[in-house]
Tab-separated table of C-alpha atoms in Angstrom:
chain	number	residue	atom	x	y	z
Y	661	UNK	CA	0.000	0.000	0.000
Y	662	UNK	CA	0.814	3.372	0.084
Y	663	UNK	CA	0.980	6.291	-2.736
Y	664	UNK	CA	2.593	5.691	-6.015
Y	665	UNK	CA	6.385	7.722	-6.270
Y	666	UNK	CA	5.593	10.687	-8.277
Y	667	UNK	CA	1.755	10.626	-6.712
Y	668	UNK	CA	-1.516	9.836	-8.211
Y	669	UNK	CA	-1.732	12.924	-10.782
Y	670	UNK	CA	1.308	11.809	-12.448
Y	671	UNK	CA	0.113	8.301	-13.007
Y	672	UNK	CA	-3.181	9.598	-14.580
Y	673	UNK	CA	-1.514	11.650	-16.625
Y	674	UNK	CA	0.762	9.159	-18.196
Y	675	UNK	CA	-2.301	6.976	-18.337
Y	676	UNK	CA	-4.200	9.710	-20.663
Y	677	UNK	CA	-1.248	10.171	-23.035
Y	678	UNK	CA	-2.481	7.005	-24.889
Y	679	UNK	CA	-3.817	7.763	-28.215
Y	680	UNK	CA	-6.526	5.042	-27.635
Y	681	UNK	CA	-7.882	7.721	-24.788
Y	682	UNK	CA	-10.089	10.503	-25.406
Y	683	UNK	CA	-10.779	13.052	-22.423
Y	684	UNK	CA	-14.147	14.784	-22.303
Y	685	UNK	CA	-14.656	17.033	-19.318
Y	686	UNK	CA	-17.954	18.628	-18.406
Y	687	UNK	CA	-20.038	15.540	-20.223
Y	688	UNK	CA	-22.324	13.751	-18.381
Y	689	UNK	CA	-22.288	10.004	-19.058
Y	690	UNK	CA	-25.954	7.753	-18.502
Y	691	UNK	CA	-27.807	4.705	-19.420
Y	692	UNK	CA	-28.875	6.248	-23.147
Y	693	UNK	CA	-25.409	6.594	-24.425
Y	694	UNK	CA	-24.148	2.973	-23.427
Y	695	UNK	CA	-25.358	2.103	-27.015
Y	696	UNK	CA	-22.917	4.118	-28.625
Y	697	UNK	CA	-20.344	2.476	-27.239
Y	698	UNK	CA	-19.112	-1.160	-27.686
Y	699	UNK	CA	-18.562	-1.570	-24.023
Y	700	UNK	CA	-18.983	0.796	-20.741
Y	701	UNK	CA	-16.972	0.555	-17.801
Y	702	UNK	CA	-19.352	2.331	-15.599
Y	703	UNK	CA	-18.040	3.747	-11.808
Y	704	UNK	CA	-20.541	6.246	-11.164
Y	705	UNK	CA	-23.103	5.296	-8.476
Y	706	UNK	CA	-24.922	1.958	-9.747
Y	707	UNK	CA	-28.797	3.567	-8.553
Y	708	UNK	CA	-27.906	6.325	-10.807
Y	709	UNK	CA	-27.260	4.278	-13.735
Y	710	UNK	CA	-30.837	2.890	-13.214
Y	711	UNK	CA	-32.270	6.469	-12.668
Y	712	UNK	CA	-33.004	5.576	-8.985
Y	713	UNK	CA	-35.589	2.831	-9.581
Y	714	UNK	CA	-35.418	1.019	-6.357
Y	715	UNK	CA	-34.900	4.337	-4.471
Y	716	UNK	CA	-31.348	6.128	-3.289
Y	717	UNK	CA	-28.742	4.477	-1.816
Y	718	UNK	CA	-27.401	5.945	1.438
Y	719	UNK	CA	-24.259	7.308	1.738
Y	720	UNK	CA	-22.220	10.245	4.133
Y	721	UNK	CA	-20.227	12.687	2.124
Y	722	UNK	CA	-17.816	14.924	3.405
Y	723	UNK	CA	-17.336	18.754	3.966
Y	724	UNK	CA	-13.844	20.068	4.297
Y	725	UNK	CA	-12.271	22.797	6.178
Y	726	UNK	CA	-8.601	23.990	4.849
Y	727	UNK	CA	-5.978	25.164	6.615
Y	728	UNK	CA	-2.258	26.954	6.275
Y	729	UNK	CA	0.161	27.218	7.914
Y	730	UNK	CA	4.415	27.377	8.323
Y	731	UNK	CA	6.053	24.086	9.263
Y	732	UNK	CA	4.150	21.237	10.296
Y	733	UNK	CA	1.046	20.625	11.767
Y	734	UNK	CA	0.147	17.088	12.810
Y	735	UNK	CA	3.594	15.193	12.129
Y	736	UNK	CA	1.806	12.455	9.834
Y	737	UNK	CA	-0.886	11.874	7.176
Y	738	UNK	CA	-3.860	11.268	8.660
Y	739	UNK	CA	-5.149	11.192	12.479
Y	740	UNK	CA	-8.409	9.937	13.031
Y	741	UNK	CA	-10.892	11.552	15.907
Y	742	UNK	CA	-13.489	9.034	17.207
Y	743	UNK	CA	-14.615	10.895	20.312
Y	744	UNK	CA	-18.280	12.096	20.170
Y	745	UNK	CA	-17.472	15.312	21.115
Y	746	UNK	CA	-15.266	16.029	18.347
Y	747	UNK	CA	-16.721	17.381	15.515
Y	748	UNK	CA	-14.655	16.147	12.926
Y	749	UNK	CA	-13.469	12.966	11.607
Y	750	UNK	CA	-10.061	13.140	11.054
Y	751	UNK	CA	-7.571	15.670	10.319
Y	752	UNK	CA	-5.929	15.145	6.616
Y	753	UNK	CA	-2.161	16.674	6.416
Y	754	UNK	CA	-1.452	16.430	2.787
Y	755	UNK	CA	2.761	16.784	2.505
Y	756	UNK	CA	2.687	13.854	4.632
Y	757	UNK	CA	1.476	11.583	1.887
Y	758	UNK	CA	4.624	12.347	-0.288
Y	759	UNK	CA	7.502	12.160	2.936
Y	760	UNK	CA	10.199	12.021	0.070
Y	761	UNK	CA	9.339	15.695	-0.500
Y	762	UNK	CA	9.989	18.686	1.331
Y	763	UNK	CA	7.963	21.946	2.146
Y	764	UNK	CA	8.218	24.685	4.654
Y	765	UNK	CA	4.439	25.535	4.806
Y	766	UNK	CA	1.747	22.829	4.959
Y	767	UNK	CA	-1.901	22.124	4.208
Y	768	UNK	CA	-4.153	20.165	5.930
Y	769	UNK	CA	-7.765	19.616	6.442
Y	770	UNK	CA	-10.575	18.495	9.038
Y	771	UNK	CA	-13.529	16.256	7.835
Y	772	UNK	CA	-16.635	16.304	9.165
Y	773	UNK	CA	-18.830	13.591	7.745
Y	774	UNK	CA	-22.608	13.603	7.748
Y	775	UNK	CA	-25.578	12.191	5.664
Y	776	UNK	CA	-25.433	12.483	1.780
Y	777	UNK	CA	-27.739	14.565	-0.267
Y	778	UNK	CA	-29.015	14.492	-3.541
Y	779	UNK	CA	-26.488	17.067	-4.508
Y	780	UNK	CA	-23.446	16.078	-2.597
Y	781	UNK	CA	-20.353	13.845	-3.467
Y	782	UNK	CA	-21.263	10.438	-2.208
Y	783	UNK	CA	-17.934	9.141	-0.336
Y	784	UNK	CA	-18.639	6.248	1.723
Y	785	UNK	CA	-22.011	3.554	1.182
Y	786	UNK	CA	-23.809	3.319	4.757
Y	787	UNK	CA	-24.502	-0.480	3.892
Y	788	UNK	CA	-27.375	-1.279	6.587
Y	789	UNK	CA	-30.330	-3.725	6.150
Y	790	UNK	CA	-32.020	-1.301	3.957
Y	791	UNK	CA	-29.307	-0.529	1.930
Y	792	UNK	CA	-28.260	-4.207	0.969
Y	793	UNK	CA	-31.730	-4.808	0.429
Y	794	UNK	CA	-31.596	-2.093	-2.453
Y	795	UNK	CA	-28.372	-3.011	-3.455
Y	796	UNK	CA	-29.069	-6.358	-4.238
Y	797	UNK	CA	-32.012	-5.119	-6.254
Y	798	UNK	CA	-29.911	-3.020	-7.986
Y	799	UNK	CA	-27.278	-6.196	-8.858
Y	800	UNK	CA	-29.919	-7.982	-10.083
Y	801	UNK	CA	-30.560	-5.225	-12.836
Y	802	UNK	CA	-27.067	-4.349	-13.194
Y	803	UNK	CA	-26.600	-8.933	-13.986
Y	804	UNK	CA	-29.125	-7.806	-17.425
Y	805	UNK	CA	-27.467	-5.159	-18.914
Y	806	UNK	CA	-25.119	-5.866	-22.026
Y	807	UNK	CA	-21.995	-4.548	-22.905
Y	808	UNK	CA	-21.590	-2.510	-19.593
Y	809	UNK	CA	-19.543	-3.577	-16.516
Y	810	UNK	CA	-19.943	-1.534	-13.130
Y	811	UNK	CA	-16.439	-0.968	-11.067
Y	812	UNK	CA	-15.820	0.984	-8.672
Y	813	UNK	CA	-16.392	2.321	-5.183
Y	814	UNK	CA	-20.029	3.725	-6.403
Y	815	UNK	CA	-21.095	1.418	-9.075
Y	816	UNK	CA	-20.182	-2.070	-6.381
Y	817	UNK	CA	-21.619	0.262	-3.642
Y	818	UNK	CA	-18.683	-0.570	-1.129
Y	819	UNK	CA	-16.050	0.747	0.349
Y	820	UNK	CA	-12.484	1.067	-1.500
Y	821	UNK	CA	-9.169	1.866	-0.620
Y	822	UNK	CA	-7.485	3.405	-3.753
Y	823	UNK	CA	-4.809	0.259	-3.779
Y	824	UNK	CA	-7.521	-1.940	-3.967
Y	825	UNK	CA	-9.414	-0.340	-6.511
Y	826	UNK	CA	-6.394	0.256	-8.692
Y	827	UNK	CA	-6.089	-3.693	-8.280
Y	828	UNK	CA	-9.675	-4.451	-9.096
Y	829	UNK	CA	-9.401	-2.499	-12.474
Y	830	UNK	CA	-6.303	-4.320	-13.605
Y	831	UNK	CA	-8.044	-7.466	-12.818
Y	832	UNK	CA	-11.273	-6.109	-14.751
Y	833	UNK	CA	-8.633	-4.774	-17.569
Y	834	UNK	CA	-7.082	-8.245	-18.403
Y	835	UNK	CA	-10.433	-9.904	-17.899
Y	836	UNK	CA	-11.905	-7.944	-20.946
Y	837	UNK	CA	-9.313	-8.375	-22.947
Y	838	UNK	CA	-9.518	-12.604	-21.909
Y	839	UNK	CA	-13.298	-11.950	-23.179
Y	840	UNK	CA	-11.988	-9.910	-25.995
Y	841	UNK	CA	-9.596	-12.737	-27.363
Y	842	UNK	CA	-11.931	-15.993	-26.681
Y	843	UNK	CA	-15.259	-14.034	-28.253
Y	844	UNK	CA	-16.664	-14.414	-24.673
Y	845	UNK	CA	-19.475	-11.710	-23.271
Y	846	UNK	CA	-17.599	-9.834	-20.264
Y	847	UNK	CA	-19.870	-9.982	-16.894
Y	848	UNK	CA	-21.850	-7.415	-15.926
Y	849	UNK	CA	-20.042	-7.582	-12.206
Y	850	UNK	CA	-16.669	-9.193	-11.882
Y	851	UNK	CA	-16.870	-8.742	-8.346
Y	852	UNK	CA	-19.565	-10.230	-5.838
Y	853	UNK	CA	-20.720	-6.243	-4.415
Y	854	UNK	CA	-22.998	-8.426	-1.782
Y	855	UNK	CA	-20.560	-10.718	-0.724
């Protein structure tokens, strides 16, 4: 684990210098353009793919409050606050991610996590009774569509740690291209989001 050398931006970017990648920003993406495409690798959340038919899935989002300052601030990454009568989450000090730099000023930021609305960033899936309940209706839909595979943190509806999701699209990457070679239709789910 841990964050790639030169940092997440620079492995996107070599990523999008492919000439087989096309970059469109400001463009929505739904369920009526899948058919102009031969196959959709679709992370956004998987109840908005179906236009909320079986009702919202619950998340929490966050909201962020930035700070700056000289020197250093926490001494490491991340510290997590689980008292109730802390406000906040955790406290996010950014230069810490990359210790093989150096900087004289610093960033950091508390979280403060709370229920996700319709117009929030959906960060983490609440996953009770209710929830599952949905989200297995929501497999079941996701198991008929053709030509579209859900990955992700919002389209399997669970929670992700960036390594792992990295991992899970290289898996998903050299099973297409398996499906690709032996004519073979690639699943709709290649991982078990109730499991």
């Amino acid at each position: 684990q841990g964050i790639p050398r030169d940092g997440y931006t620079a492995l996107v970017e070599r990523m999008l210098e492919s000439r087989n990648i096309d970059v469109h920003l400001n463009t929505g993406f739904d369920r009526e353009r899948a058919s102009d495409y031969d196959h959709v690798f679709y992370s956004g959340p998987i109840d908005a793919w179906f236009n909320f038919f079986h009702g919202r899935l619950g998340y929490r989002t966050l909201d962020f409050e930035a700070f700056r300052d000289n020197g250093d601030f926490q001494g490491n990454a991340v510290i997590n606050y689980c008292d109730e009568d802390v406000p906040f989450t955790r406290i996010t000090e950014h230069k810490h991610f990359a210790p093989w730099e150096q900087h004289d000023r610093t960033v950091y930021y508390r979280e403060y996590s709370r229920l996700c609305g319709e117009r929030d960033i959906p960060y983490y899936p609440i996953r009770l009774a209710r929830e599952k309940s949905q989200l297995g209706q929501y497999v079941g839909l996701a198991r008929q569509e053709c030509n579209v595979t859900f990955l992700g943190r919002l389209a399997t509806y669970r929670y992700l740690d960036m390594d792992a999701t990295i991992n899970e699209a290289l898996e998903a990457s050299d099973l297409f291209l398996r499906c690709t070679e032996t004519g073979e239709s690639m699943p709709a789910l290649v991982v078990n989001p109730l499991g």
